CSV table of C-alpha atoms in Angstrom, one decimal:
chain,number,residue,atom,x,y,z
A,1,MET,CA,84.9,99.1,94.2
A,2,THR,CA,84.9,101.0,91.0
A,3,THR,CA,88.3,102.7,91.1
A,4,PRO,CA,91.6,100.7,91.6
A,5,ILE,CA,93.6,101.4,94.7
A,6,LYS,CA,96.8,103.3,93.9
A,7,LEU,CA,99.8,101.7,95.5
A,8,TYR,CA,102.8,104.0,95.6
A,9,ARG,CA,105.9,101.9,95.8
A,10,THR,CA,109.4,101.0,94.8
A,11,PRO,CA,109.4,97.4,93.3
A,12,LYS,CA,112.2,95.9,95.4
A,13,SER,CA,110.9,97.2,98.8
A,14,GLY,CA,109.6,94.4,101.1
A,15,HIS,CA,107.4,97.0,102.9
A,16,CYS,CA,105.7,97.7,99.5
A,17,HIS,CA,105.5,94.1,98.6
A,18,ARG,CA,103.6,93.1,101.8
A,19,VAL,CA,100.9,95.6,100.8
A,20,GLU,CA,100.8,94.3,97.2
A,21,LEU,CA,100.5,90.8,98.6
A,22,MET,CA,97.5,91.8,100.7
A,23,LEU,CA,95.8,93.6,97.8
A,24,ALA,CA,96.3,90.4,95.7
A,25,PHE,CA,95.1,88.0,98.4
A,26,LEU,CA,92.0,90.1,98.9
A,27,GLU,CA,91.5,90.2,95.1
A,28,LEU,CA,91.3,94.0,95.2
A,29,PRO,CA,91.8,96.0,92.0
A,30,TYR,CA,95.0,98.1,92.3
A,31,GLU,CA,97.5,99.9,90.2
A,32,THR,CA,101.1,100.5,91.1
A,33,VAL,CA,102.8,103.9,90.9
A,34,ASP,CA,106.6,103.3,91.0
A,35,LEU,CA,108.5,106.3,92.5
A,36,ASP,CA,111.9,107.3,91.3
A,37,MET,CA,113.3,107.6,94.8
A,38,ILE,CA,116.9,108.0,93.7
A,39,ASN,CA,115.9,111.3,92.2
A,40,GLY,CA,113.8,112.3,95.2
A,41,ALA,CA,110.3,111.6,93.9
A,42,HIS,CA,109.3,110.5,97.4
A,43,LYS,CA,110.1,114.0,98.7
A,44,ALA,CA,108.1,115.9,96.1
A,45,PRO,CA,105.4,118.1,97.7
A,46,SER,CA,102.6,116.2,95.8
A,47,PHE,CA,103.8,112.9,97.4
A,48,LEU,CA,104.3,114.4,100.8
A,49,GLU,CA,100.6,115.2,100.8
A,50,ILE,CA,100.0,111.5,100.6
A,51,SER,CA,102.8,110.3,102.8
A,52,PRO,CA,104.0,113.1,105.1
A,53,PHE,CA,107.2,111.3,106.1
A,54,GLY,CA,108.1,110.7,102.4
A,55,LEU,CA,108.0,106.9,102.8
A,56,VAL,CA,106.7,104.1,100.7
A,57,PRO,CA,104.4,102.3,100.6
A,58,ALA,CA,101.4,104.6,100.5
A,59,ILE,CA,97.9,104.1,99.1
A,60,ASP,CA,95.2,106.2,97.7
A,61,ASP,CA,91.8,104.5,98.0
A,62,GLY,CA,89.3,106.8,96.4
A,63,GLY,CA,90.8,109.8,97.9
A,64,TYR,CA,91.7,108.3,101.3
A,65,THR,CA,95.4,108.2,101.6
A,66,LEU,CA,97.5,106.2,104.1
A,67,SER,CA,101.2,105.3,104.6
A,68,ASP,CA,102.9,102.7,106.7
A,69,SER,CA,102.7,99.1,105.5
A,70,ASN,CA,101.3,97.5,108.6
A,71,ALA,CA,98.7,100.2,109.0
A,72,ILE,CA,97.7,99.7,105.3
A,73,LEU,CA,97.3,95.9,105.9
A,74,THR,CA,94.9,96.6,108.8
A,75,TYR,CA,93.0,99.2,106.7
A,76,LEU,CA,92.6,96.9,103.8
A,77,VAL,CA,91.3,94.0,105.8
A,78,LYS,CA,89.0,96.0,108.0
A,79,THR,CA,87.6,97.8,105.0
A,80,TYR,CA,87.3,94.9,102.5
A,81,ALA,CA,87.4,91.7,104.6
A,82,ALA,CA,86.0,92.6,108.0
A,83,GLY,CA,85.4,89.6,110.2
A,84,SER,CA,87.8,87.4,108.2
A,85,HIS,CA,90.7,85.2,109.3
A,86,TRP,CA,93.1,87.9,108.3
A,87,ILE,CA,92.5,89.8,111.5
A,88,PRO,CA,90.8,87.5,114.1
A,89,GLU,CA,88.2,88.8,116.5
A,90,ASN,CA,89.4,86.6,119.3
A,91,ALA,CA,91.3,88.8,121.8
A,92,LYS,CA,94.2,86.4,122.3
A,93,TYR,CA,94.6,85.7,118.5
A,94,ALA,CA,94.4,89.4,117.7
A,95,ALA,CA,97.1,90.0,120.3
A,96,GLU,CA,99.3,87.3,118.7
A,97,VAL,CA,98.8,89.0,115.3
A,98,GLN,CA,99.8,92.4,116.8
A,99,ARG,CA,102.9,90.8,118.4
A,100,TRP,CA,104.1,89.6,115.1
A,101,LEU,CA,103.4,92.9,113.4
A,102,THR,CA,105.8,94.4,116.0
A,103,VAL,CA,108.3,91.7,115.2
A,104,ALA,CA,108.0,92.7,111.5
A,105,ALA,CA,108.5,96.4,112.3
A,106,ASP,CA,111.5,95.7,114.7
A,107,ASN,CA,113.3,92.4,114.4
A,108,VAL,CA,112.7,91.9,110.7
A,109,TYR,CA,113.5,95.5,109.9
A,110,SER,CA,116.8,95.5,111.9
A,111,GLY,CA,117.8,92.0,110.7
A,112,PRO,CA,117.0,90.7,107.2
A,113,CYS,CA,115.7,94.0,105.9
A,114,ALA,CA,118.9,95.9,107.1
A,115,ALA,CA,121.2,93.2,105.7
A,116,ARG,CA,119.5,93.4,102.3
A,117,LEU,CA,119.7,97.2,102.3
A,118,VAL,CA,123.4,96.8,102.5
A,119,LYS,CA,123.8,94.2,99.8
A,120,VAL,CA,121.1,95.3,97.4
A,121,PHE,CA,121.0,99.1,97.8
A,122,GLY,CA,124.5,99.8,99.1
A,123,PHE,CA,123.4,101.4,102.4
A,124,THR,CA,126.1,102.1,105.0
A,125,LEU,CA,124.9,99.9,107.9
A,126,ASP,CA,126.5,97.3,110.1
A,127,HIS,CA,125.9,94.2,107.9
A,128,ALA,CA,127.4,91.8,110.4
A,129,ALA,CA,125.1,93.0,113.1
A,130,ALA,CA,122.1,92.7,110.8
A,131,VAL,CA,123.0,89.2,109.9
A,132,SER,CA,123.4,88.2,113.5
A,133,LYS,CA,120.0,89.7,114.4
A,134,ALA,CA,118.5,87.9,111.5
A,135,HIS,CA,119.8,84.5,112.6
A,136,ALA,CA,118.7,85.2,116.2
A,137,LEU,CA,115.2,86.0,114.8
A,138,PHE,CA,115.1,83.0,112.5
A,139,ALA,CA,116.1,80.6,115.3
A,140,ILE,CA,113.2,81.8,117.4
A,141,MET,CA,110.8,81.5,114.4
A,142,GLU,CA,112.1,78.0,113.6
A,143,ASP,CA,111.2,76.8,117.1
A,144,HIS,CA,107.9,78.7,117.0
A,145,LEU,CA,106.9,77.1,113.7
A,146,ALA,CA,107.6,73.6,114.8
A,147,GLY,CA,104.2,71.8,114.6
A,148,ARG,CA,102.3,74.8,113.4
A,149,ASP,CA,101.6,76.3,109.9
A,150,TRP,CA,101.2,80.0,110.7
A,151,LEU,CA,102.7,82.6,113.0
A,152,ALA,CA,99.7,83.8,115.0
A,153,THR,CA,96.7,81.4,114.6
A,154,GLN,CA,95.7,78.2,112.8
A,155,THR,CA,95.2,80.1,109.5
A,156,ILE,CA,97.1,82.7,107.6
A,157,THR,CA,96.8,86.3,108.9
A,158,ILE,CA,98.3,89.7,108.2
A,159,ALA,CA,101.1,88.6,110.6
A,160,ASP,CA,102.3,86.2,108.0
A,161,VAL,CA,101.9,88.8,105.2
A,162,ALA,CA,103.9,91.3,107.2
A,163,GLY,CA,106.7,88.9,107.9
A,164,TYR,CA,107.0,87.2,104.5
A,165,SER,CA,108.8,89.5,102.1
A,166,TYR,CA,112.0,90.4,103.8
A,167,ILE,CA,112.4,86.9,105.2
A,168,ALA,CA,111.9,85.2,101.8
A,169,HIS,CA,114.5,87.6,100.3
A,170,ALA,CA,116.9,87.3,103.2
A,171,PRO,CA,119.5,85.5,101.0
A,172,GLU,CA,119.7,88.7,98.9
A,173,GLY,CA,121.2,90.2,102.1
A,174,GLY,CA,123.7,87.4,102.4
A,175,ILE,CA,121.7,85.4,105.0
A,176,ASP,CA,121.4,81.6,104.6
A,177,LEU,CA,118.0,80.1,105.2
A,178,ALA,CA,119.2,76.5,104.8
A,179,PRO,CA,119.4,75.9,108.6
A,180,TYR,CA,115.7,76.7,109.1
A,181,PRO,CA,113.4,74.0,107.5
A,182,ASN,CA,110.3,75.1,109.4
A,183,LEU,CA,110.8,78.7,108.4
A,184,ARG,CA,111.3,77.7,104.7
A,185,ALA,CA,108.2,75.5,104.8
A,186,TRP,CA,106.2,78.5,106.1
A,187,LEU,CA,107.5,80.6,103.3
A,188,THR,CA,106.4,77.9,100.8
A,189,ARG,CA,102.9,77.9,102.4
A,190,VAL,CA,102.6,81.7,101.9
A,191,GLU,CA,103.7,81.3,98.3
A,192,ALA,CA,101.1,78.6,97.7
A,193,GLN,CA,98.2,81.0,98.6
A,194,PRO,CA,95.8,81.9,95.8
A,195,ASN,CA,96.8,85.0,93.9
A,196,PHE,CA,100.3,85.1,95.4
A,197,VAL,CA,102.5,87.7,93.7
A,198,ALA,CA,106.3,87.6,93.9
A,199,MET,CA,108.6,90.5,94.6
A,200,ALA,CA,111.3,91.3,92.1
A,201,ALA,CA,114.4,89.3,92.8
A,202,SER,CA,118.0,90.6,93.3
A,203,PRO,CA,121.3,88.7,93.0
A,204,ILE,CA,122.3,86.6,95.9
A,205,PRO,CA,125.7,87.3,97.4
A,206,GLU,CA,127.8,84.9,99.5
A,207,LEU,CA,125.7,83.6,102.4
A,208,ALA,CA,126.4,83.6,106.1
């Protein structure tokens, strides 16, 4: 690579952070472009050419543009780390990775992500329902991670990258992680990976 990948983001978005994590883990040169979303930068015609739905994250890799965080994870691995542990070739393992990507897009989004949207960004959502969904998810993950280190296979994959950010920052949405030691140990393993980069933190409200 000669030109850094441009990552269009907002710094406290977990969707954006999972892409930045992947870029860092793969040791790919990148530069961040922070969008002033409060003033509508994500709806500007120039950005809509990159991300037609006006959503972050989005990347520009030498003229190839792509939005959707999980799609970007797949693109980065297939382009720059094909055949690696990040996306296994084995059909069953690949299916497990895909299953956890769906969890990240559904259960994580409607649980810890939604709760954090309320507490950090002031969104008008059902916070109690989001907290309940988060605890239901975390209980399942706690059992799943008993006796295993990673979500999908014996090694870290994009499934772990996709799940990490919003779960790690769940307390910012008022969700207590104390009851889930296996989950917290998994978060620590992700954070111990070479080149790990943290997402900007926000204040932690009363936990539930």
